[in-house]
Coordinates of N, CA and C in Angstrom, one line a residue:
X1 N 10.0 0.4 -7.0 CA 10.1 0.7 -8.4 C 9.6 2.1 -8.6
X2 N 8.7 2.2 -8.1 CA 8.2 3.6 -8.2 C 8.5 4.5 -7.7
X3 N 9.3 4.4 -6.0 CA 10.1 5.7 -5.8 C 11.4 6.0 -6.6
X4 N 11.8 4.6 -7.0 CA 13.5 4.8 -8.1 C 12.8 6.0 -9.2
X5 N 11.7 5.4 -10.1 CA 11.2 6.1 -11.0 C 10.9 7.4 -10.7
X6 N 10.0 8.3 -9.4 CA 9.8 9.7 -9.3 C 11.6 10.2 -8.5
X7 N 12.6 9.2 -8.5 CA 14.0 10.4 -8.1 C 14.5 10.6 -9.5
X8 N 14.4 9.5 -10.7 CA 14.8 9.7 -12.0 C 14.0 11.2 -12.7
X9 N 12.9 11.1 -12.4 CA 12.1 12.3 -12.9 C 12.4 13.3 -12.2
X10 N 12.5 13.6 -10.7 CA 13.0 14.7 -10.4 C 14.4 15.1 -10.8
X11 N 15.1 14.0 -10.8 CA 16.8 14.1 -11.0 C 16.6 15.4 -12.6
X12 N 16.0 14.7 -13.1 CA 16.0 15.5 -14.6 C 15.3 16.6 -14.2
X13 N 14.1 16.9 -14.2 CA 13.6 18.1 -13.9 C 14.1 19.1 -13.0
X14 N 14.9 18.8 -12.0 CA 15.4 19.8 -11.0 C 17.0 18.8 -10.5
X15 N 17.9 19.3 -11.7 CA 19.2 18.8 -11.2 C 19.4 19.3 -10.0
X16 N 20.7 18.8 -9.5 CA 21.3 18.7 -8.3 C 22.0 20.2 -8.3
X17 N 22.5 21.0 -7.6 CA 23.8 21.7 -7.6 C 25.0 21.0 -7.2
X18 N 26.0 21.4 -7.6 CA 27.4 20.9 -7.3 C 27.2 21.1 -5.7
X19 N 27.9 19.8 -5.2 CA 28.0 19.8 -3.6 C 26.9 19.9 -2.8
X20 N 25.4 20.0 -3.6 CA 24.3 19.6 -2.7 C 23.6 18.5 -2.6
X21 N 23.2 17.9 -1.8 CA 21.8 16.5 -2.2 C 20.9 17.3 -2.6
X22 N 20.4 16.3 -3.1 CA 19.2 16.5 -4.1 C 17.8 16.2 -2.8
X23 N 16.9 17.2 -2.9 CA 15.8 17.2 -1.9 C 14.7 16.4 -1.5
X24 N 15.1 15.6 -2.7 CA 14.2 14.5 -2.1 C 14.9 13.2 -1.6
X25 N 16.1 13.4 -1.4 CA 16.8 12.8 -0.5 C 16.6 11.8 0.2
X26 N 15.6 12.9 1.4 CA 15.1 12.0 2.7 C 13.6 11.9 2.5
X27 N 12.8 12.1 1.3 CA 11.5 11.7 1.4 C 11.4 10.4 1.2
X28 N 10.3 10.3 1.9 CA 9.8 8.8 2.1 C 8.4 9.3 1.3
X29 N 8.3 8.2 -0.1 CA 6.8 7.7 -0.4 C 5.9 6.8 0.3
X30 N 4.8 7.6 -0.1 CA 3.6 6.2 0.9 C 3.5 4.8 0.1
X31 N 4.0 4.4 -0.6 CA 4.0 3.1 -1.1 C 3.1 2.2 -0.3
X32 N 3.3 2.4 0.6 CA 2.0 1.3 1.4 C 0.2 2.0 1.2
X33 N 0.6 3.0 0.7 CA -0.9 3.9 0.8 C -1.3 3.5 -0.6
X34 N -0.7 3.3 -2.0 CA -1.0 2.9 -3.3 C -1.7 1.4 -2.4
X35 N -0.5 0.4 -2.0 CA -1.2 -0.7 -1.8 C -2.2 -1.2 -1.0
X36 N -2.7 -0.3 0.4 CA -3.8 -0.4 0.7 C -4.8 0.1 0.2
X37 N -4.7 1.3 -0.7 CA -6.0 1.6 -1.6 C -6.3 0.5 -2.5
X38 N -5.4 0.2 -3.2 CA -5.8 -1.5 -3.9 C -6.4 -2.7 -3.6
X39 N -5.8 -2.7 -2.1 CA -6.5 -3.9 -0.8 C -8.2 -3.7 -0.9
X40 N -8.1 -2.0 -0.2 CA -9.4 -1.7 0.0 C -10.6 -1.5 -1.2
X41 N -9.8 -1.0 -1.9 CA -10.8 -1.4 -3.5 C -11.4 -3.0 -3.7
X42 N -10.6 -3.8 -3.8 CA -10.7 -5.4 -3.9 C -11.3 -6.1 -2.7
X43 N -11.4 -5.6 -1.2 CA -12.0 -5.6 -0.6 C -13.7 -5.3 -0.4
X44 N -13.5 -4.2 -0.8 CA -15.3 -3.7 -1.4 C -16.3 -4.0 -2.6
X45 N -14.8 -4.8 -3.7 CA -15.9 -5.7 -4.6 C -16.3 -6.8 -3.7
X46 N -15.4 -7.6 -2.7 CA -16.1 -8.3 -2.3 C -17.0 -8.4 -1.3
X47 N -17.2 -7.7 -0.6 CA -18.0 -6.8 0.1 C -19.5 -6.6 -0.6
X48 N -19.4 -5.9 -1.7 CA -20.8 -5.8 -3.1 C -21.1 -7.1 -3.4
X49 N -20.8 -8.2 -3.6 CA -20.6 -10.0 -4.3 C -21.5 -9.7 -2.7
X50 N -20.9 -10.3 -1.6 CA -21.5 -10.8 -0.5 C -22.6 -10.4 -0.2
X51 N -22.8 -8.6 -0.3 CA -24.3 -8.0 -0.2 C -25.2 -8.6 -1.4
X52 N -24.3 -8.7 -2.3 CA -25.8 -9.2 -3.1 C -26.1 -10.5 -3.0
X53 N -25.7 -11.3 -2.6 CA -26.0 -12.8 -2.1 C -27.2 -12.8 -0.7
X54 N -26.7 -11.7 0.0 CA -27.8 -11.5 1.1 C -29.0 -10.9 0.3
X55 N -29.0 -10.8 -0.4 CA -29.8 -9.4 -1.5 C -31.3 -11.0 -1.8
X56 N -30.5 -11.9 -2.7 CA -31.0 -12.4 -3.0 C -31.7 -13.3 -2.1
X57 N -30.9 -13.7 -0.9 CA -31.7 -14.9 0.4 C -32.5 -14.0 1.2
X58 N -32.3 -12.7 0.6 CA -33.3 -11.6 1.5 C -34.7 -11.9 0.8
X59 N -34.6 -12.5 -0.5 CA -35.5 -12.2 -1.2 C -36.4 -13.8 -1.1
X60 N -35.3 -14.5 -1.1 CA -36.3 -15.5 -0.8 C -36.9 -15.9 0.5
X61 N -36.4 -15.0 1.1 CA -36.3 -15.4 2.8 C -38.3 -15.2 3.1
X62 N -37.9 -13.4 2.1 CA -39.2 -13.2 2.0 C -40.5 -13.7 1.0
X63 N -40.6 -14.6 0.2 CA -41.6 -15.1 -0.4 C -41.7 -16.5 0.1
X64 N -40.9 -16.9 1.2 CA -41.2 -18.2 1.7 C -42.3 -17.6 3.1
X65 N -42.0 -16.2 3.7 CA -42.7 -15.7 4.8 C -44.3 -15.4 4.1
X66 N -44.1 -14.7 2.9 CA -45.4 -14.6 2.1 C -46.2 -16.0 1.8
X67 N -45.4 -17.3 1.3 CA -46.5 -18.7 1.7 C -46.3 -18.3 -0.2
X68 N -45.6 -17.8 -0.9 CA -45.7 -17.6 -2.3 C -44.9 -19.0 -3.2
X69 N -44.6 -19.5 -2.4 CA -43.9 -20.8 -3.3 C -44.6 -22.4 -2.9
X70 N -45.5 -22.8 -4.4 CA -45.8 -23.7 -4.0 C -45.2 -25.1 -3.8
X71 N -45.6 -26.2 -3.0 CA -45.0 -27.2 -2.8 C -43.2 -27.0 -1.8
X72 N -42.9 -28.2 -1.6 CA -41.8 -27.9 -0.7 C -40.9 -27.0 -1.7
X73 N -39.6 -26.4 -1.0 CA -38.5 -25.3 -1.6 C -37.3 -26.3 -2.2
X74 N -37.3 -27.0 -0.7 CA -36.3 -28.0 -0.8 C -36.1 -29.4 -0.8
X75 N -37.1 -30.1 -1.3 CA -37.1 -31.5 -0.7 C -35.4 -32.1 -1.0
X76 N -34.4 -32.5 -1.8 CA -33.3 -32.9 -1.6 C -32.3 -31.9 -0.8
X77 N -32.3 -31.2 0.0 CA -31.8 -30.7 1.1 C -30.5 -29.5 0.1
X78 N -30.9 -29.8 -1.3 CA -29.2 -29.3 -1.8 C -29.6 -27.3 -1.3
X79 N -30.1 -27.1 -1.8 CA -30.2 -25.3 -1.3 C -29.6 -25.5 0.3
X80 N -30.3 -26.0 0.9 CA -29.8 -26.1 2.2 C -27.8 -26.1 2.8
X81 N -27.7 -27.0 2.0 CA -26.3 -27.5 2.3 C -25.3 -26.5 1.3
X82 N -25.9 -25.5 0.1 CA -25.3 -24.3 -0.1 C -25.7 -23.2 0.8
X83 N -26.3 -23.4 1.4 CA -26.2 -22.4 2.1 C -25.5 -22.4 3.6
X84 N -25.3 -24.0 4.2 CA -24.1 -24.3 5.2 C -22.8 -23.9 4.6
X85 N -23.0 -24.1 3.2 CA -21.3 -23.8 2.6 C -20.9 -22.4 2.7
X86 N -22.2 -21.4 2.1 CA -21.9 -20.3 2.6 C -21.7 -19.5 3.7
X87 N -22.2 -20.2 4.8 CA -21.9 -19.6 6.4 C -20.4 -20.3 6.2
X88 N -20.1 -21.4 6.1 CA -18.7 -21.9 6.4 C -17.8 -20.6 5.8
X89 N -18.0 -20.4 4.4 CA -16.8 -19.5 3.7 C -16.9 -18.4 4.4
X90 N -18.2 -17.6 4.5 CA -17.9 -16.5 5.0 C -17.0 -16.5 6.6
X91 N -17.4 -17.7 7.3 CA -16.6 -17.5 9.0 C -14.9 -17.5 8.3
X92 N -14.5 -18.8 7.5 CA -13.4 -18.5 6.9 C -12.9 -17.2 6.3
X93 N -13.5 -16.6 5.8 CA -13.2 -15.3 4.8 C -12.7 -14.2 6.2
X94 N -14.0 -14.4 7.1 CA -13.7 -13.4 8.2 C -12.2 -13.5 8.7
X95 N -12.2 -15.0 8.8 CA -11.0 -15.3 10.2 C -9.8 -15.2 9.2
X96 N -9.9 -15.5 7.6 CA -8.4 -15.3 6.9 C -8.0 -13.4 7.2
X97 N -9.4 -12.9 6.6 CA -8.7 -11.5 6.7 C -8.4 -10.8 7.8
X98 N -8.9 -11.6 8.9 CA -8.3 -10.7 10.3 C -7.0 -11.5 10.5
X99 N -6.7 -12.7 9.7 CA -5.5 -12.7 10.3 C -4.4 -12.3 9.3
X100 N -5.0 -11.8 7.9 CA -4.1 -11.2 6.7 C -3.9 -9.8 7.4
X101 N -4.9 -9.2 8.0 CA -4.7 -7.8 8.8 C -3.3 -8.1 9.8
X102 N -3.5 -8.8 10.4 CA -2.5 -8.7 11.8 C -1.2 -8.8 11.1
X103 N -1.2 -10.2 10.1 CA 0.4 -10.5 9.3 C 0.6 -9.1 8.8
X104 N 0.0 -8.7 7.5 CA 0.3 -8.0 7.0 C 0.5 -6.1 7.6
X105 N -0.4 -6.2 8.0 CA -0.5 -4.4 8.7 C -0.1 -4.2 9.9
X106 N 0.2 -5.6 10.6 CA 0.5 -5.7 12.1 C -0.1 -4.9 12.8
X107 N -2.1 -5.2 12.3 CA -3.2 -4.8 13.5 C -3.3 -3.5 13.1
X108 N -2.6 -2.5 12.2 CA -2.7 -1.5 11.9 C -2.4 -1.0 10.4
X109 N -3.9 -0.3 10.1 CA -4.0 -0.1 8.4 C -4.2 1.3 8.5
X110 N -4.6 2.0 6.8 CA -4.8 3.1 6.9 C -6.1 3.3 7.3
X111 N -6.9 4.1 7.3 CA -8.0 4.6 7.4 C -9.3 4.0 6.5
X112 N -8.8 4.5 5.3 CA -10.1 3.8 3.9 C -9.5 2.2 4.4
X113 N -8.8 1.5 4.4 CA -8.4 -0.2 4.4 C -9.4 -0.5 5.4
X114 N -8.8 0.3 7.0 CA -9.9 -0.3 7.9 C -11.4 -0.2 7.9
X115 N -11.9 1.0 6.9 CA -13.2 0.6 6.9 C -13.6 0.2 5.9
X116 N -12.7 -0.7 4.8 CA -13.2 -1.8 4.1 C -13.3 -2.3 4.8
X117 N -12.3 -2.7 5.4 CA -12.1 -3.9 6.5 C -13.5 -4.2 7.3
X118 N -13.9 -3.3 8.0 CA -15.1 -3.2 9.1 C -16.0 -3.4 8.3
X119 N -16.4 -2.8 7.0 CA -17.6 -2.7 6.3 C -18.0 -4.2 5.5
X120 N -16.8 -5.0 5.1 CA -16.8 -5.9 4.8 C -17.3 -7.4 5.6
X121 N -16.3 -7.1 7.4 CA -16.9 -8.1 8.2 C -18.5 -8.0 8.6
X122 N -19.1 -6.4 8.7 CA -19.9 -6.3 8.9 C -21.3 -7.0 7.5
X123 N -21.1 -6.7 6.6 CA -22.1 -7.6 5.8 C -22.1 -8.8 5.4
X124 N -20.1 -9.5 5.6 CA -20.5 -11.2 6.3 C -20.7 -11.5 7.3
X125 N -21.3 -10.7 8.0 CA -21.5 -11.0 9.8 C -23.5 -11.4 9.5
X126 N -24.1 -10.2 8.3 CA -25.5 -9.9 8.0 C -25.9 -10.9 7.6
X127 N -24.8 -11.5 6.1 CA -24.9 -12.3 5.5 C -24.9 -13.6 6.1
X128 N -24.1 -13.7 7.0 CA -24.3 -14.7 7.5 C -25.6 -15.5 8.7
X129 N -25.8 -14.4 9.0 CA -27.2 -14.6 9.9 C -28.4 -14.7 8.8
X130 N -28.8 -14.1 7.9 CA -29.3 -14.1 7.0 C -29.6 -15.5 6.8
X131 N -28.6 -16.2 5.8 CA -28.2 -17.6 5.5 C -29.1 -18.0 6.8
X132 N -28.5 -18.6 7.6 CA -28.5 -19.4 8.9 C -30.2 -19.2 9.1
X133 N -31.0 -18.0 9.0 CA -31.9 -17.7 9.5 C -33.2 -18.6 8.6
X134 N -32.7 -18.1 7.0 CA -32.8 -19.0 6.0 C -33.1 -20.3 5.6
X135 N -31.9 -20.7 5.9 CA -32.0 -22.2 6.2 C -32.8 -22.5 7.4
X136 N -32.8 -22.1 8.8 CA -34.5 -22.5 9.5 C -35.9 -22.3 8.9
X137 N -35.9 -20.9 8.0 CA -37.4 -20.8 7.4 C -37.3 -22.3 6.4
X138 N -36.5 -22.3 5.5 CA -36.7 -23.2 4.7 C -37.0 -24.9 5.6
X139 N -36.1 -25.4 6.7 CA -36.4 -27.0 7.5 C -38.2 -26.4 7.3
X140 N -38.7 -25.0 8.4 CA -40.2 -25.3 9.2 C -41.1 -25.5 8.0
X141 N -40.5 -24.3 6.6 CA -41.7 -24.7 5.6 C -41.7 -25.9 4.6
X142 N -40.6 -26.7 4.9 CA -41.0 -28.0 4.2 C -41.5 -29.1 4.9
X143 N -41.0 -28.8 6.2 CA -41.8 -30.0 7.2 C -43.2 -29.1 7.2
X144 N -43.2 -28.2 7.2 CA -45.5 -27.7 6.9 C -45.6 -28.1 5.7
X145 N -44.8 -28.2 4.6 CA -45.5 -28.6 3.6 C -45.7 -30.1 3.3
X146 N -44.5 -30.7 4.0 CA -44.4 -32.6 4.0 C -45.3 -32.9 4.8
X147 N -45.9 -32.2 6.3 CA -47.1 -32.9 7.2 C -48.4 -32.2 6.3
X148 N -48.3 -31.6 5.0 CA -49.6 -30.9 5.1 C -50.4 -32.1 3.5
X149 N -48.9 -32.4 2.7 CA -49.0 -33.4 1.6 C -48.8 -32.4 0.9
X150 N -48.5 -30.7 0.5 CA -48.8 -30.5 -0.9 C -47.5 -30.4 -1.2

């Protein structure tokens, strides 16, 4: 739609001569370059969402290492089992977008897409260790706080 639209606007602005094509003829728009900048835009909100979720288990990760929260974190295990759900989504998230890369780009994007791309697996890769690491601080400090009684 959009290349019909910029040959309409050149058509008017720079008619044709009798008996010649018109010069933009044989140009090719990047149309794919509009829609990987869009990919990659919507990629890097989610990319920002994911860092700040590590942002936050970063933060609890550290006031459970500080001994600053009294009594157990978790006695009904539910923190725990969101935070399995979030390792699960993110391996999902990883494995859909590398295989939306292959369908779609066939393994090959522009430049700014792939380093959404990279920058994105790379802080569900953080986030995800994070979590995981998380969830062990949380099991050792409630079993010290369940063998200790408080």
């Amino acid at each position: 739609m959009l290349r019909s639209m910029l040959k309409l606007i050149f058509a008017k602005l720079l008619p044709a001569r009798a008996g010649e094509t018109p010069f933009w003829d044989g140009i090719r728009l990047p149309g794919g370059l509009f829609a990987q900048t869009r990919c990659a835009r919507r990629i890097d909100a989610t990319a920002r969402r994911i860092a700040d979720m590590g942002m936050k288990i970063g933060t609890l990760s550290g006031r459970l290492n500080a001994g600053s929260i009294p009594g157990m974190v978790d006695a009904d295990g539910s923190l725990r089992r969101m935070l399995c759900e979030l390792k699960d989504d993110l391996a999902v998230m990883r494995r859909d977008l590398a295989l939306w890369r292959t369908r779609e780009c066939r393994g090959q994007a522009g430049q700014r897409l792939e380093a959404a791309i990279a920058h994105l697996n790379r802080i569900a890769a953080d986030t995800h260790a994070a979590a995981d690491q998380l969830v062990r601080q949380i099991e050792e400090y409630d079993k010290a706080r369940a063998h200790c009684g408080s």
